[in-house]
mmCIF file of C-alpha atoms and ligand atoms in Angstrom:
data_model
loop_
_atom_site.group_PDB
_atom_site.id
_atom_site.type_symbol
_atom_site.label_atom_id
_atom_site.label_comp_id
_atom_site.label_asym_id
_atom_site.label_seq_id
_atom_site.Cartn_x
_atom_site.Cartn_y
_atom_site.Cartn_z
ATOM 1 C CA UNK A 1 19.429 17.268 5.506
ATOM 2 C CA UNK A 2 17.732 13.917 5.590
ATOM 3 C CA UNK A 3 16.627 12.312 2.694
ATOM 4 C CA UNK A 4 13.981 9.627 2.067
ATOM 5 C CA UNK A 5 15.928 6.428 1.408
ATOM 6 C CA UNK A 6 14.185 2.879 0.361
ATOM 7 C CA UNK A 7 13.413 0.458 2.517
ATOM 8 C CA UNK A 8 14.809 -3.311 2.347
ATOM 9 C CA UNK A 9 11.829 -5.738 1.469
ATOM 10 C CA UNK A 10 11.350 -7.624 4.892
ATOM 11 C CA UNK A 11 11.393 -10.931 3.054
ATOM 12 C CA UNK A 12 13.655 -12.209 0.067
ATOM 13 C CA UNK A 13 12.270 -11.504 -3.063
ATOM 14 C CA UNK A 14 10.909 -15.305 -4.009
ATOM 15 C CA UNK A 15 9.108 -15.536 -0.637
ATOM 16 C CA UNK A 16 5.770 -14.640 -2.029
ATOM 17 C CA UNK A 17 5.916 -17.063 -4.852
ATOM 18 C CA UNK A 18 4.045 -18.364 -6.726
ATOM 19 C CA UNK A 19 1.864 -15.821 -5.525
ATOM 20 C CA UNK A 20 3.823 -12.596 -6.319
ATOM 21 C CA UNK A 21 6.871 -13.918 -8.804
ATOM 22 C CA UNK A 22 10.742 -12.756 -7.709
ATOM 23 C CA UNK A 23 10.907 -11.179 -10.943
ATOM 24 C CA UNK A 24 7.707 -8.691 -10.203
ATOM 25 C CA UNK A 25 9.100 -7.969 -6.646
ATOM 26 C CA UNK A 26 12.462 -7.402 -8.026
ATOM 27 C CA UNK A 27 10.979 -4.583 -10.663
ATOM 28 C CA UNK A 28 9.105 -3.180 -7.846
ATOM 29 C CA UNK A 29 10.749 -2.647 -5.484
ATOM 30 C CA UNK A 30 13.959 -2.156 -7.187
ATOM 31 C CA UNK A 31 12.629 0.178 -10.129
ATOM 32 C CA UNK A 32 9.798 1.389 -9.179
ATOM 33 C CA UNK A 33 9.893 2.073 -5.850
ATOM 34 C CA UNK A 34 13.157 3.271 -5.935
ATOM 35 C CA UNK A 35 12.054 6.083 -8.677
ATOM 36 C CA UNK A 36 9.818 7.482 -6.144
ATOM 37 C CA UNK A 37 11.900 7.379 -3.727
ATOM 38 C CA UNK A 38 14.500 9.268 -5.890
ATOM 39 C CA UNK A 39 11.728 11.890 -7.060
ATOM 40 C CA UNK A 40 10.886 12.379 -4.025
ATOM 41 C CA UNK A 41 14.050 13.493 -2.876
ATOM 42 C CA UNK A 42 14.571 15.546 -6.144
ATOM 43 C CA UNK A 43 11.123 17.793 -5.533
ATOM 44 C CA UNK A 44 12.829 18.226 -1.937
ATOM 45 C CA UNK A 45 16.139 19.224 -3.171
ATOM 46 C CA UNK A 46 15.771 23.147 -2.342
ATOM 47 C CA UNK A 47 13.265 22.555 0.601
ATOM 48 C CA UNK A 48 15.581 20.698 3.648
ATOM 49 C CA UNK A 49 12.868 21.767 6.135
ATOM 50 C CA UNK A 50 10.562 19.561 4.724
ATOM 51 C CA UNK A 51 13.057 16.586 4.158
ATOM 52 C CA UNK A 52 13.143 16.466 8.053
ATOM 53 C CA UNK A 53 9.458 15.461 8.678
ATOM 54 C CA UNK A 54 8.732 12.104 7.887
ATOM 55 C CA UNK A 55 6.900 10.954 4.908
ATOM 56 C CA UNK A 56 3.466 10.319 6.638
ATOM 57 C CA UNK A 57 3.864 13.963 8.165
ATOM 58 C CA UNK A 58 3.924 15.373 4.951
ATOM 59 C CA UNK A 59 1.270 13.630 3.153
ATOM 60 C CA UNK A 60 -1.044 14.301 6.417
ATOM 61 C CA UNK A 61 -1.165 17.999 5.424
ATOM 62 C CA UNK A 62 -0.352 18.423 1.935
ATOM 63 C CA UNK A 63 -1.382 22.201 2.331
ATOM 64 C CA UNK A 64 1.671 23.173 3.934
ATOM 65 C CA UNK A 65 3.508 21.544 1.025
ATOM 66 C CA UNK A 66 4.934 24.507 -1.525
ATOM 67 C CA UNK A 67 2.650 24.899 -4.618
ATOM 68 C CA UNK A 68 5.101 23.973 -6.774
ATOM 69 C CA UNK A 69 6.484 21.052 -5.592
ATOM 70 C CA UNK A 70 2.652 19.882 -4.089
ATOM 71 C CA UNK A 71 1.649 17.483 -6.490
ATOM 72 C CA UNK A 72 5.195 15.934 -7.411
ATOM 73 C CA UNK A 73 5.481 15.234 -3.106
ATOM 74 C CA UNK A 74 1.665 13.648 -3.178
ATOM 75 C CA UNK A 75 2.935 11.261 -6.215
ATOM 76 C CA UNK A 76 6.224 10.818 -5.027
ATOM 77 C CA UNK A 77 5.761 10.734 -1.344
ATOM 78 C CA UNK A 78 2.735 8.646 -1.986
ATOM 79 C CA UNK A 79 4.611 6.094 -4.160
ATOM 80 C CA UNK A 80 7.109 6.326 -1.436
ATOM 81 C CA UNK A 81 4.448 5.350 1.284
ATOM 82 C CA UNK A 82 1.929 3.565 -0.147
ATOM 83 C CA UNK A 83 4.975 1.120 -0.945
ATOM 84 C CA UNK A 84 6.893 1.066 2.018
ATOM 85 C CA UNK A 85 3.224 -0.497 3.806
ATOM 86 C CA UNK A 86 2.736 -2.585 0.846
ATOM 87 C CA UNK A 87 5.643 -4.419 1.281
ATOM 88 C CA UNK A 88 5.127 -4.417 5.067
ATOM 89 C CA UNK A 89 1.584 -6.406 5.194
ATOM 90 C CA UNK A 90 3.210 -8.950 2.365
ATOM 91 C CA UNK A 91 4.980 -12.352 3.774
ATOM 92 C CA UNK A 92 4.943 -15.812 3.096
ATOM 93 C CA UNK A 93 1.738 -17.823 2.714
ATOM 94 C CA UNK A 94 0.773 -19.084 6.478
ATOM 95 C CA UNK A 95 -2.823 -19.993 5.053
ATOM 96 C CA UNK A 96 -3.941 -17.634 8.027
ATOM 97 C CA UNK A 97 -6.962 -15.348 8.920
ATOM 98 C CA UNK A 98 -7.074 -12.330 11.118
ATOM 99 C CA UNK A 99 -7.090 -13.816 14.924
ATOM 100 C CA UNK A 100 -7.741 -12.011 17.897
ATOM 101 C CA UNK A 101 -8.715 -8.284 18.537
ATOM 102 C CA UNK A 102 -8.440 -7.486 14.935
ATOM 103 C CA UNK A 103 -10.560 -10.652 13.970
ATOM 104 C CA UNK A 104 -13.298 -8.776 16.023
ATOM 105 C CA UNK A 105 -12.683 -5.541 14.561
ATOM 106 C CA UNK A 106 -13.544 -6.631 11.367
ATOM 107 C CA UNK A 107 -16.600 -8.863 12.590
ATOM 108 C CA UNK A 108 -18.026 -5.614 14.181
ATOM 109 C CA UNK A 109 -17.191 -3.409 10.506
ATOM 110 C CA UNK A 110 -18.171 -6.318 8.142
ATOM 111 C CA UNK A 111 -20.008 -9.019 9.514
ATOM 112 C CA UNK A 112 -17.438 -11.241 8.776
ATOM 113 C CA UNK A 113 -14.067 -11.665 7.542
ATOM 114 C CA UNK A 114 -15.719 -13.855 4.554
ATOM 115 C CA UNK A 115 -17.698 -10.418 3.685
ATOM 116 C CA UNK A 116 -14.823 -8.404 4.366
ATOM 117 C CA UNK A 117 -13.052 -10.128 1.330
ATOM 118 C CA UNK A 118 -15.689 -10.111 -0.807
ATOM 119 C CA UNK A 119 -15.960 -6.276 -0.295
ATOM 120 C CA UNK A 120 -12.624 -5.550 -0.865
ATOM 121 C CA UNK A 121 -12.028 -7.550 -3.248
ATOM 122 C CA UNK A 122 -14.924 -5.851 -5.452
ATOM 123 C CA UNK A 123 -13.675 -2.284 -4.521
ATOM 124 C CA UNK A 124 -10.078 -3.934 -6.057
ATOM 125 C CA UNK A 125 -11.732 -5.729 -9.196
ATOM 126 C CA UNK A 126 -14.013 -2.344 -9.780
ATOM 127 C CA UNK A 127 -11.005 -0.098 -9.489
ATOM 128 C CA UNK A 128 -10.838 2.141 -13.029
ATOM 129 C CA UNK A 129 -7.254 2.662 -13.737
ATOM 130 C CA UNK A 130 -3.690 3.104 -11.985
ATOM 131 C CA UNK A 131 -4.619 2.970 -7.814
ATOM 132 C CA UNK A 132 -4.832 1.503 -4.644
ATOM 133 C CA UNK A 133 -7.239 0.046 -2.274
ATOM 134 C CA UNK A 134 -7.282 0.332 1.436
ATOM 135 C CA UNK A 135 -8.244 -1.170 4.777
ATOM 136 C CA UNK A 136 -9.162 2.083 7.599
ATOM 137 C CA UNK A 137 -9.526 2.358 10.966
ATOM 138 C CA UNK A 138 -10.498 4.430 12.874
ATOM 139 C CA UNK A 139 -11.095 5.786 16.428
ATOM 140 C CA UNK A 140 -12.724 3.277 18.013
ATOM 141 C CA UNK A 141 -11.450 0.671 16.110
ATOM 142 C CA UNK A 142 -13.681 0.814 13.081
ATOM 143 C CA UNK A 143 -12.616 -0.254 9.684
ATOM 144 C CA UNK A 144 -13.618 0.889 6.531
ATOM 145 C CA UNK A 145 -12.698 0.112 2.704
ATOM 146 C CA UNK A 146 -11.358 3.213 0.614
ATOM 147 C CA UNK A 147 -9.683 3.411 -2.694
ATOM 148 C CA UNK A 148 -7.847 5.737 -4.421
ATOM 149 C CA UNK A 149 -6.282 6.752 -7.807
ATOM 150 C CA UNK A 150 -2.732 7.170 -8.355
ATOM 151 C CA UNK A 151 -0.381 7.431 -5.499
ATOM 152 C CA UNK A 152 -2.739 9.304 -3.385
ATOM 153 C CA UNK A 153 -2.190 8.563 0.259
ATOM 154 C CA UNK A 154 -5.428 8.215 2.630
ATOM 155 C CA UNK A 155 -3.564 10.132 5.228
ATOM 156 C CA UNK A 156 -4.207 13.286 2.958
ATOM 157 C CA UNK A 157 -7.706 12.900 3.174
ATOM 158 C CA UNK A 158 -7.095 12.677 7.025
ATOM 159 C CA UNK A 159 -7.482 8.727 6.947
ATOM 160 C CA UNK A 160 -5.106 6.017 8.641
ATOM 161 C CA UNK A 161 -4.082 3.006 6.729
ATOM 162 C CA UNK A 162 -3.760 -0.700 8.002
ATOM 163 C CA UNK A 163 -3.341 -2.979 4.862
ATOM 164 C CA UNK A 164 -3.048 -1.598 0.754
ATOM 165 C CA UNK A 165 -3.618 -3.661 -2.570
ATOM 166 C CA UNK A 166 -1.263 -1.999 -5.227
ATOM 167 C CA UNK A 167 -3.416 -2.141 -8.258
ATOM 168 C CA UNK A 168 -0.779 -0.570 -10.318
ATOM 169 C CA UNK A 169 0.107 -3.051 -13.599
ATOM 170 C CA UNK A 170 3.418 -2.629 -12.327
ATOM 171 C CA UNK A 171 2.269 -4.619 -9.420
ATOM 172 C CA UNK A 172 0.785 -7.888 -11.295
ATOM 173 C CA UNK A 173 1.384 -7.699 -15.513
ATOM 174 C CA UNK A 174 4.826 -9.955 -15.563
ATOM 175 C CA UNK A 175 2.761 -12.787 -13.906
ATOM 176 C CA UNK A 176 -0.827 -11.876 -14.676
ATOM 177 C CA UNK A 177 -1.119 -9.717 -17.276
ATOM 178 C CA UNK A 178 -5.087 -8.594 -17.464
ATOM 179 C CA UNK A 179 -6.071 -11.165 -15.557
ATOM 180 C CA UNK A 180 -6.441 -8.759 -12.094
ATOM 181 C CA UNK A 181 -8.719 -10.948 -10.323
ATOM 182 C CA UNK A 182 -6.149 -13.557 -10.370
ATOM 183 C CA UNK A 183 -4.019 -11.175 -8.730
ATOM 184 C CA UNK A 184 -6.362 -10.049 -6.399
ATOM 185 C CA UNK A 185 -7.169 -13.497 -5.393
ATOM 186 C CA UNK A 186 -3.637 -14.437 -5.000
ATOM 187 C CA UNK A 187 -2.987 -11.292 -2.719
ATOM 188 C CA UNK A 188 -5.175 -12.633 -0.185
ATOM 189 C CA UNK A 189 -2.573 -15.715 0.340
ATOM 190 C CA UNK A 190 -0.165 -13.593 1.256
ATOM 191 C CA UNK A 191 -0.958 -11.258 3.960
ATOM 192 C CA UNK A 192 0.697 -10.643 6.796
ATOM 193 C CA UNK A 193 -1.839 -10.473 9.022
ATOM 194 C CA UNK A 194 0.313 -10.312 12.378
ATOM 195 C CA UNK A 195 1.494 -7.130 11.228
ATOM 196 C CA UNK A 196 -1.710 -5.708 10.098
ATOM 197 C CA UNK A 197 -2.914 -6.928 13.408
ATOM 198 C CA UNK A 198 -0.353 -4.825 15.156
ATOM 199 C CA UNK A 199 -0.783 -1.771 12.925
ATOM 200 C CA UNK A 200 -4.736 -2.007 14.159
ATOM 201 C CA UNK A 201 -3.934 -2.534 17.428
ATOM 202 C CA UNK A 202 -3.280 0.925 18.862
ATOM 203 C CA UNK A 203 -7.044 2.115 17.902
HETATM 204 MN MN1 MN3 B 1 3.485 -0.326 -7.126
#
C-alpha cells in the first residue's frame, strides 16, 4: 500500500524572506501540511485501492470516493494538493514577469499581465473566509481566475490548476496578521514563474 508522504519544500525555508518569514514556512509546511498529509492517509487506512491512485486522481472524481470517507479525502487530499503546488510556484524573488508563451497566454485571457494582477489580486482581497485562489487553463491555452473555500481542489470541479494563493491565516498571520493585502502584495514577489510557465505549457 502506498501512502501519501510530504513533499520537501524546493527551497530552504528563509528563501522567501522577507516576503514569506522562515518561521511561517516552517509552521506550514511542517504542521500544517504535514496534518493533511497524515489525515489523509488515516481516512485511507481501510481503503489501499485508493491509496494507489495519485492525489490529483482522486480529487478529479470525488464520486468514486466512499461516502464516508468523501469529505475527509476532499479536505485532506485537498490540503495535501493544494499545498504540494503552493510550495511549487514559490521561490526566491527574481523581480520577474511571465516571459514567453505564457506571457501571451495571459495577454490573450486578461489584456495584460498588469490586469491580470489586479484581478487576482481582488478575487484574493474579496475572498470571505478560509480558501484559495487560482490561476486555470484550459484547452487552448485559456486562463481563467477561480477561487474556492476550504481545501477544495479545482480539479473536482473538473478544472486544472497552474498557480494557487493560500489564503488560509495559517498562510500569512505570524508576519501579517489582518493585514491580507500586504500578504497578497508580497506573494506577487515571489512567484516562480518558470515553473508556472512550464505547468501552462502543455495546453
Ligand atoms: Mn496553507
Amino acid at each position: 500500500m502506498s501512502k501519501y508522504v510530504l513533499p520537501a519544500l524546493p527551497f530552504e525555508l528563509n528563501a522567501l524572506e522577507p516576503y514569506i518569514d522562515a518561521r511561517t514556512m516552517q509552521i506550514h509546511h511542517d504542521k500544517h501540511h504535514r496534518a493533511y498529509v497524515d489525515k489523509l492517509n488515516l481516512a485511507l487506512e481501510d481503503h489501499p485501492d485508493l491509496s494507489e491512485k495519485t492525489i490529483e486522481d482522486l480529487l478529479s472524481s470525488p464520486d468514486r470516493i466512499p461516502e464516508e470517507i468523501r469529505q475527509a479525502v476532499i479536505n485532506n487530499g485537498g490540503g495535501h494538493a493544494n499545498h504540494s503546488l503552493f510550495w511549487q510556484i514559490l521561490g526566491p524573488e527574481q523581480g520577474s514577469e511571465p516571459t514567453g508563451d505564457l506571457k501571451e497566454k495571459i495577454k490573450d485571457s486578461f489584456s495584460g499581465f498588469e490586469k491580470f494582477k489586479t484581478d487576482f489580486t481582488k478575487n484574493a482581497a474579496d475572498l470571505f473566509g478560509s480558501g484559495w485562489v487560482w490561476l486555470i487553463i484550459k484547452k487552448g491555452g485559456i486562463l481563467e481566475i477561480i477561487k474556492t473555500s476550504n481545501q477544495d481542489n479545482p480539479l473536482s470541479l473538473g478544472k486544472t490548476p497552474i498557480l494557487n494563493l493560500d489564503l488560509w491565516e495559517h498562510a500569512y498571520y505570524l508576519k501579517y496578521q489582518n493585514r491580507r493585502t500586504e500578504y497578497i502584495n508580497a506573494w506577487w514577489s515571489v512567484i516562480n514563474w518558470e515553473k508556472v510557465s512550464g505547468l501552462a505549457s502543455h495546453f
